Coordinates of N, CA and C and ligand atoms in Angstrom, one line a residue:
M1 N 0.9 -1.2 0.0 CA 0.0 0.0 0.0 C 0.9 1.2 0.0
A2 N 0.5 2.2 -0.8 CA 1.3 3.4 -0.8 C 1.2 4.1 0.5
A3 N 2.3 4.8 0.9 CA 2.4 5.4 2.2 C 1.2 6.4 2.4
D4 N 0.9 7.2 1.3 CA -0.2 8.1 1.5 C -1.6 7.5 1.7
E5 N -1.8 6.3 1.0 CA -3.0 5.6 1.3 C -3.1 5.1 2.7
E6 N -2.0 4.7 3.2 CA -1.9 4.2 4.6 C -2.3 5.3 5.5
T7 N -1.7 6.5 5.2 CA -2.0 7.7 6.1 C -3.5 8.1 6.0
L8 N -4.0 8.0 4.8 CA -5.4 8.4 4.6 C -6.3 7.5 5.4
L9 N -6.0 6.1 5.3 CA -6.9 5.2 6.0 C -6.7 5.3 7.5
A10 N -5.5 5.6 8.0 CA -5.3 5.8 9.4 C -6.0 7.0 9.9
L11 N -6.0 8.1 9.1 CA -6.7 9.3 9.4 C -8.2 9.1 9.5
L12 N -8.7 8.4 8.5 CA -10.2 8.2 8.5 C -10.6 7.3 9.7
N13 N -9.7 6.4 10.0 CA -10.1 5.4 11.1 C -9.7 5.9 12.5
S14 N -9.1 7.1 12.6 CA -8.8 7.6 13.9 C -10.0 8.0 14.7
A15 N -11.2 8.0 14.0 CA -12.4 8.4 14.7 C -13.3 7.2 15.0
G16 N -12.9 6.0 14.6 CA -13.9 4.9 14.7 C -13.5 3.7 15.5
R17 N -13.0 3.9 16.7 CA -12.4 2.7 17.4 C -13.0 2.3 18.7
P18 N -13.9 2.7 19.3 CA -14.9 3.7 18.9 C -14.6 5.1 19.4
T19 N -13.5 5.3 20.1 CA -13.2 6.7 20.6 C -12.4 7.4 19.5
D20 N -12.4 8.7 19.7 CA -11.7 9.6 18.8 C -10.3 9.7 19.2
E21 N -9.4 9.2 18.4 CA -7.9 9.1 18.8 C -7.3 10.5 18.9
L22 N -8.0 11.5 18.2 CA -7.4 12.8 18.2 C -8.1 13.8 19.2
A23 N -9.0 13.2 20.0 CA -9.8 14.1 20.9 C -9.0 14.7 22.1
D24 N -8.0 14.0 22.6 CA -7.2 14.5 23.7 C -5.7 14.4 23.4
P25 N -4.9 15.3 24.0 CA -3.5 15.4 23.6 C -2.8 14.1 23.8
E26 N -3.1 13.3 24.8 CA -2.4 12.1 25.1 C -2.6 11.1 24.0
S27 N -3.8 10.8 23.7 CA -4.1 9.8 22.6 C -3.6 10.3 21.3
A28 N -3.8 11.7 21.1 CA -3.3 12.2 19.8 C -1.8 12.0 19.6
R29 N -1.0 12.2 20.7 CA 0.4 12.0 20.6 C 0.7 10.6 20.3
R30 N 0.0 9.7 20.9 CA 0.3 8.3 20.7 C -0.1 7.9 19.2
W31 N -1.2 8.4 18.8 CA -1.7 8.1 17.4 C -0.7 8.7 16.4
L32 N -0.3 9.9 16.6 CA 0.7 10.5 15.6 C 2.0 9.7 15.5
R33 N 2.4 9.2 16.7 CA 3.7 8.4 16.7 C 3.5 7.1 16.1
E34 N 2.4 6.4 16.4 CA 2.1 5.1 15.9 C 2.0 5.1 14.4
H35 N 1.4 6.1 13.8 CA 1.2 6.1 12.4 C 2.2 7.0 11.7
K36 N 3.3 7.4 12.4 CA 4.3 8.2 11.8 C 3.8 9.4 11.0
I37 N 2.8 10.1 11.6 CA 2.2 11.3 11.0 C 3.1 12.5 11.3
P38 N 3.6 13.2 10.3 CA 4.5 14.4 10.6 C 3.7 15.6 11.0
A39 N 3.1 15.6 12.2 CA 2.3 16.8 12.7 C 2.5 16.8 14.2
R40 N 2.2 18.0 14.7 CA 2.3 18.1 16.2 C 1.0 17.9 16.9
V41 N 1.1 17.6 18.2 CA -0.1 17.4 19.0 C -1.0 18.7 18.9
E42 N -0.4 19.8 18.8 CA -1.1 21.1 18.7 C -2.0 21.1 17.5
D43 N -1.6 20.3 16.5 CA -2.3 20.3 15.2 C -3.5 19.4 15.2
A44 N -3.8 18.7 16.3 CA -4.8 17.7 16.3 C -6.2 18.2 15.9
A45 N -6.5 19.4 16.4 CA -7.8 20.0 16.1 C -8.0 20.2 14.5
T46 N -6.9 20.6 13.9 CA -6.9 20.8 12.4 C -7.1 19.5 11.7
L47 N -6.3 18.5 12.2 CA -6.4 17.2 11.6 C -7.8 16.6 11.8
R48 N -8.4 16.8 12.9 CA -9.8 16.3 13.2 C -10.8 16.9 12.3
E49 N -10.7 18.2 12.1 CA -11.7 18.9 11.2 C -11.6 18.3 9.8
G50 N -10.3 18.2 9.3 CA -10.1 17.7 7.9 C -10.6 16.3 7.8
R51 N -10.3 15.5 8.8 CA -10.7 14.1 8.9 C -12.2 14.0 8.8
D52 N -12.9 14.8 9.5 CA -14.3 14.7 9.5 C -14.9 15.0 8.2
L53 N -14.3 16.0 7.5 CA -14.8 16.3 6.1 C -14.5 15.1 5.2
L54 N -13.3 14.5 5.3 CA -13.0 13.4 4.5 C -13.9 12.2 4.7
R55 N -14.2 12.0 6.0 CA -15.1 10.9 6.4 C -16.5 11.1 5.7
A56 N -17.0 12.3 5.8 CA -18.3 12.6 5.2 C -18.3 12.5 3.7
V57 N -17.2 12.8 3.1 CA -17.2 12.7 1.6 C -17.1 11.2 1.2
V58 N -16.3 10.5 1.9 CA -16.1 9.0 1.6 C -17.4 8.3 1.8
R59 N -18.2 8.7 2.8 CA -19.5 8.1 3.1 C -20.6 8.6 2.1
G60 N -20.2 9.6 1.3 CA -21.2 10.1 0.4 C -22.2 11.1 1.0
E61 N -21.9 11.5 2.2 CA -22.8 12.4 2.9 C -22.6 13.9 2.5
R62 N -21.4 14.1 2.0 CA -21.0 15.5 1.5 C -20.4 15.3 0.1
P63 N -20.6 16.3 -0.8 CA -20.0 16.2 -2.1 C -18.5 16.5 -2.0
P64 N -17.7 16.0 -3.0 CA -16.3 16.2 -3.0 C -15.9 17.7 -2.8
R65 N -16.7 18.6 -3.3 CA -16.4 20.0 -3.2 C -16.2 20.4 -1.7
A66 N -16.8 19.7 -0.8 CA -16.7 20.0 0.6 C -15.2 20.0 1.1
L67 N -14.3 19.3 0.3 CA -12.9 19.3 0.7 C -12.1 20.5 0.3
A68 N -12.8 21.4 -0.4 CA -12.1 22.6 -0.9 C -11.3 23.4 0.1
P69 N -11.9 23.6 1.3 CA -11.1 24.3 2.3 C -9.8 23.7 2.7
L70 N -9.7 22.4 2.5 CA -8.4 21.7 2.8 C -7.3 22.1 1.8
L71 N -7.8 22.5 0.6 CA -6.8 22.8 -0.5 C -6.6 24.3 -0.7
A72 N -7.3 25.1 0.0 CA -7.3 26.6 -0.2 C -5.8 27.1 0.0
G73 N -5.4 27.8 -1.0 CA -4.1 28.4 -1.0 C -2.9 27.5 -1.2
V74 N -3.2 26.2 -1.5 CA -2.1 25.2 -1.7 C -1.4 25.4 -3.0
V75 N -0.1 25.5 -2.9 CA 0.7 25.7 -4.1 C 1.7 24.5 -4.3
S76 N 1.8 24.0 -5.5 CA 2.8 22.9 -5.7 C 3.9 23.4 -6.5
R77 N 5.1 23.1 -6.1 CA 6.3 23.6 -6.8 C 7.1 22.5 -7.5
P78 N 7.4 22.6 -8.8 CA 8.1 21.6 -9.5 C 9.7 21.8 -9.3
S79 N 10.3 20.6 -9.2 CA 11.8 20.7 -9.3 C 12.3 19.6 -10.2
I80 N 13.4 19.7 -10.9 CA 13.8 18.7 -11.8 C 15.1 18.0 -11.3
G81 N 15.1 16.7 -11.5 CA 16.2 15.9 -11.0 C 16.5 14.8 -12.1
A82 N 17.4 13.9 -11.7 CA 17.7 12.8 -12.7 C 16.5 12.0 -13.1
D83 N 15.5 11.9 -12.2 CA 14.3 11.0 -12.5 C 13.2 11.9 -13.1
G84 N 13.4 13.1 -13.4 CA 12.4 13.9 -14.0 C 11.8 14.9 -12.9
L85 N 10.5 15.3 -13.1 CA 9.9 16.3 -12.3 C 9.4 15.7 -11.0
T86 N 9.6 16.5 -9.9 CA 9.0 16.2 -8.6 C 8.2 17.4 -8.2
W87 N 7.0 17.1 -7.8 CA 6.1 18.2 -7.3 C 6.1 18.2 -5.8
T88 N 6.4 19.3 -5.2 CA 6.4 19.5 -3.8 C 5.4 20.5 -3.3
V89 N 4.6 20.1 -2.3 CA 3.7 21.1 -1.8 C 4.4 21.8 -0.6
D90 N 4.4 23.1 -0.7 CA 5.1 23.9 0.3 C 4.3 24.1 1.6
L91 N 4.1 23.0 2.3 CA 3.3 23.0 3.5 C 4.0 22.1 4.5
H92 N 3.6 22.3 5.8 CA 4.2 21.4 6.8 C 3.1 21.1 7.8
G93 N 3.3 20.1 8.6 CA 2.4 19.7 9.7 C 1.0 19.3 9.2
A94 N 0.0 19.6 10.0 CA -1.3 19.1 9.7 C -1.8 19.4 8.3
R95 N -1.6 20.6 7.8 CA -2.1 21.0 6.5 C -1.5 20.1 5.4
A96 N -0.2 19.8 5.6 CA 0.5 18.9 4.6 C -0.1 17.5 4.6
V97 N -0.4 17.1 5.9 CA -0.9 15.7 6.0 C -2.3 15.6 5.4
L98 N -3.1 16.7 5.6 CA -4.5 16.7 5.0 C -4.4 16.8 3.5
V99 N -3.5 17.6 2.9 CA -3.4 17.7 1.5 C -3.0 16.4 0.9
D100 N -2.0 15.7 1.5 CA -1.6 14.4 1.1 C -2.8 13.4 1.1
A101 N -3.6 13.5 2.2 CA -4.7 12.6 2.3 C -5.7 12.8 1.2
V102 N -6.0 14.1 0.9 CA -6.9 14.4 -0.2 C -6.4 13.9 -1.6
I103 N -5.1 14.0 -1.8 CA -4.4 13.6 -3.0 C -4.6 12.0 -3.1
A104 N -4.4 11.3 -2.0 CA -4.5 9.9 -1.9 C -5.9 9.5 -2.2
W105 N -6.9 10.2 -1.6 CA -8.3 9.9 -1.8 C -8.6 10.0 -3.3
D106 N -8.2 11.1 -3.9 CA -8.4 11.4 -5.3 C -7.8 10.3 -6.2
E107 N -6.6 9.9 -5.9 CA -5.9 8.9 -6.7 C -6.7 7.6 -6.6
L108 N -7.1 7.2 -5.4 CA -7.9 6.0 -5.2 C -9.2 6.0 -6.0
N109 N -9.9 7.2 -6.0 CA -11.1 7.4 -6.8 C -10.9 7.2 -8.2
R110 N -9.8 7.7 -8.7 CA -9.5 7.6 -10.2 C -9.1 6.2 -10.6
T111 N -8.2 5.6 -9.8 CA -7.6 4.3 -10.2 C -8.4 3.1 -9.7
R112 N -9.0 3.2 -8.6 CA -9.8 2.1 -8.1 C -11.1 2.6 -7.4
P113 N -12.0 3.1 -8.3 CA -13.2 3.7 -7.7 C -14.0 2.7 -6.9
G114 N -14.5 3.1 -5.7 CA -15.3 2.3 -4.9 C -14.6 1.4 -3.9
R115 N -13.2 1.4 -4.1 CA -12.4 0.5 -3.2 C -12.2 1.0 -1.8
L116 N -12.3 2.3 -1.7 CA -12.3 2.9 -0.3 C -13.7 3.1 0.1
R117 N -14.1 2.4 1.2 CA -15.5 2.4 1.6 C -15.7 2.1 3.1
P118 N -16.9 2.5 3.6 CA -17.1 2.2 5.0 C -17.2 0.8 5.3
C119 N -16.8 0.3 6.5 CA -17.0 -1.0 6.9 C -18.5 -1.4 6.9
A120 N -18.8 -2.7 6.5 CA -20.1 -3.1 6.4 C -20.8 -3.3 7.7
N121 N -20.1 -3.3 8.8 CA -20.7 -3.4 10.1 C -21.3 -2.0 10.5
D122 N -22.6 -2.0 10.6 CA -23.2 -0.7 10.9 C -22.8 -0.1 12.2
E123 N -22.3 -0.9 13.1 CA -21.9 -0.4 14.4 C -20.4 0.1 14.4
C124 N -19.8 -0.1 13.2 CA -18.4 0.2 13.1 C -18.3 1.5 12.3
A125 N -17.4 2.4 12.7 CA -17.3 3.7 12.0 C -16.0 3.7 11.2
R126 N -15.4 2.6 11.0 CA -14.1 2.6 10.3 C -14.3 2.4 8.8
F127 N -13.2 2.5 8.0 CA -13.2 2.4 6.6 C -12.2 1.3 6.2
L128 N -12.3 0.8 5.0 CA -11.4 -0.1 4.4 C -11.0 0.2 3.0
I129 N -9.8 -0.2 2.6 CA -9.5 -0.2 1.2 C -9.4 -1.6 0.7
D130 N -10.3 -1.9 -0.2 CA -10.4 -3.3 -0.7 C -9.4 -3.6 -1.8
R131 N -8.4 -4.5 -1.5 CA -7.4 -4.8 -2.5 C -7.6 -6.2 -3.1
S132 N -8.7 -6.8 -2.8 CA -9.0 -8.2 -3.2 C -9.3 -8.1 -4.7
K133 N -9.0 -9.2 -5.4 CA -9.3 -9.3 -6.9 C -10.8 -9.2 -7.1
S134 N -11.6 -9.9 -6.2 CA -13.0 -9.9 -6.4 C -13.8 -8.7 -5.9
N135 N -13.1 -7.8 -5.3 CA -13.7 -6.6 -4.8 C -14.8 -7.0 -3.8
S136 N -14.6 -7.9 -2.9 CA -15.6 -8.4 -2.1 C -15.4 -8.2 -0.6
A137 N -14.3 -7.5 -0.3 CA -14.0 -7.3 1.2 C -15.1 -6.4 1.8
R138 N -15.5 -6.7 3.0 CA -16.6 -6.0 3.6 C -16.3 -5.4 4.9
W139 N -15.3 -5.9 5.5 CA -15.0 -5.5 6.9 C -13.7 -4.7 7.0
C140 N -13.6 -3.8 7.9 CA -12.4 -3.1 8.2 C -11.3 -4.1 8.7
S141 N -11.8 -5.1 9.4 CA -10.9 -6.1 9.9 C -11.7 -7.4 10.1
M142 N -11.2 -8.5 9.5 CA -11.9 -9.8 9.7 C -11.9 -10.2 11.2
A143 N -10.7 -9.8 11.8 CA -10.6 -10.3 13.2 C -11.6 -9.6 14.1
T144 N -12.0 -8.4 13.8 CA -13.0 -7.8 14.7 C -14.4 -7.8 14.1
C145 N -14.7 -7.0 13.1 CA -16.0 -6.9 12.6 C -16.5 -8.2 11.8
G146 N -15.6 -8.7 11.0 CA -16.0 -9.9 10.2 C -16.4 -11.1 11.1
N147 N -15.6 -11.4 12.1 CA -15.9 -12.5 12.9 C -17.1 -12.3 13.8
K148 N -17.3 -11.0 14.3 CA -18.3 -10.7 15.2 C -19.7 -10.9 14.5
L149 N -19.8 -10.4 13.3 CA -21.0 -10.5 12.5 C -21.3 -12.0 12.2
K150 N -20.3 -12.7 11.8 CA -20.4 -14.1 11.5 C -21.0 -14.9 12.7
A151 N -20.4 -14.6 13.8 CA -20.9 -15.3 15.0 C -22.3 -14.9 15.3
R152 N -22.7 -13.7 15.1 CA -24.1 -13.3 15.4 C -25.1 -14.0 14.4
R153 N -24.7 -14.1 13.2 CA -25.5 -14.8 12.2 C -25.7 -16.2 12.6
H154 N -24.6 -16.8 12.9 CA -24.6 -18.2 13.3 C -25.5 -18.4 14.5
Y155 N -25.4 -17.6 15.5 CA -26.3 -17.6 16.6 C -27.8 -17.6 16.2
R156 N -28.1 -16.6 15.3 CA -29.4 -16.4 14.9 C -30.0 -17.6 14.2
R157 N -29.1 -18.2 13.3 CA -29.5 -19.4 12.5 C -29.8 -20.5 13.5
A158 N -28.9 -20.6 14.5 CA -29.1 -21.7 15.4 C -30.4 -21.6 16.2
R159 N -30.8 -20.4 16.4 CA -32.1 -20.1 17.1 C -33.3 -20.3 16.1
G160 N -33.0 -20.4 14.8 CA -34.0 -20.5 13.8 C -34.6 -19.1 13.4
G161 N -33.8 -18.1 13.6 CA -34.2 -16.8 13.2 C -33.8 -16.5 11.8
E162 N -34.1 -15.3 11.4 CA -33.8 -14.9 10.0 C -32.4 -14.5 9.9
D163 N -31.8 -14.8 8.8 CA -30.4 -14.4 8.5 C -30.5 -13.1 7.7
T164 N -30.9 -12.0 8.4 CA -30.9 -10.7 7.6 C -29.8 -9.8 8.1
A165 N -29.6 -8.8 7.3 CA -28.6 -7.8 7.7 C -29.0 -7.1 9.0
E166 N -28.0 -6.7 9.7 CA -28.2 -5.9 10.9 C -29.0 -4.7 10.7
Ligands
ZN1 ZN1 -15.4 -2.5 11.0

């Protein structure tokens, strides 16, 4: 997985565990370190705002245009080297993280539409990037959501109940 995709997914999922990882300085510090996010704890509020916009757009609750504030005033600077052009965004900290996340989101939309989606467990607020050939992944994690729902269905079948979606 590309580093930016990993960051995008980590950012989206920082709100769904079920607590908000960025809500208090201590967990924000831990989260930033754990995911190697180049931002300061003081930037957590900015990250949280941007993350909530991204979450709403990925869920289809807001149009992509809602991300415009994250890109306001962003300038990309080209430089040339042995391998050709490199584009650098002159930003640091939370704003750079959010711009990279928007770029990763856009790239996913273009190259693998629909692959970034909410977990199929209604009680889960996390997202997944489906990399399977069949595009059939449904859970953010088989170990948590996948097995939990399977167990519930099994229980219901054993009782003779309906095997319907939650
Ligand atoms: Zn889940």
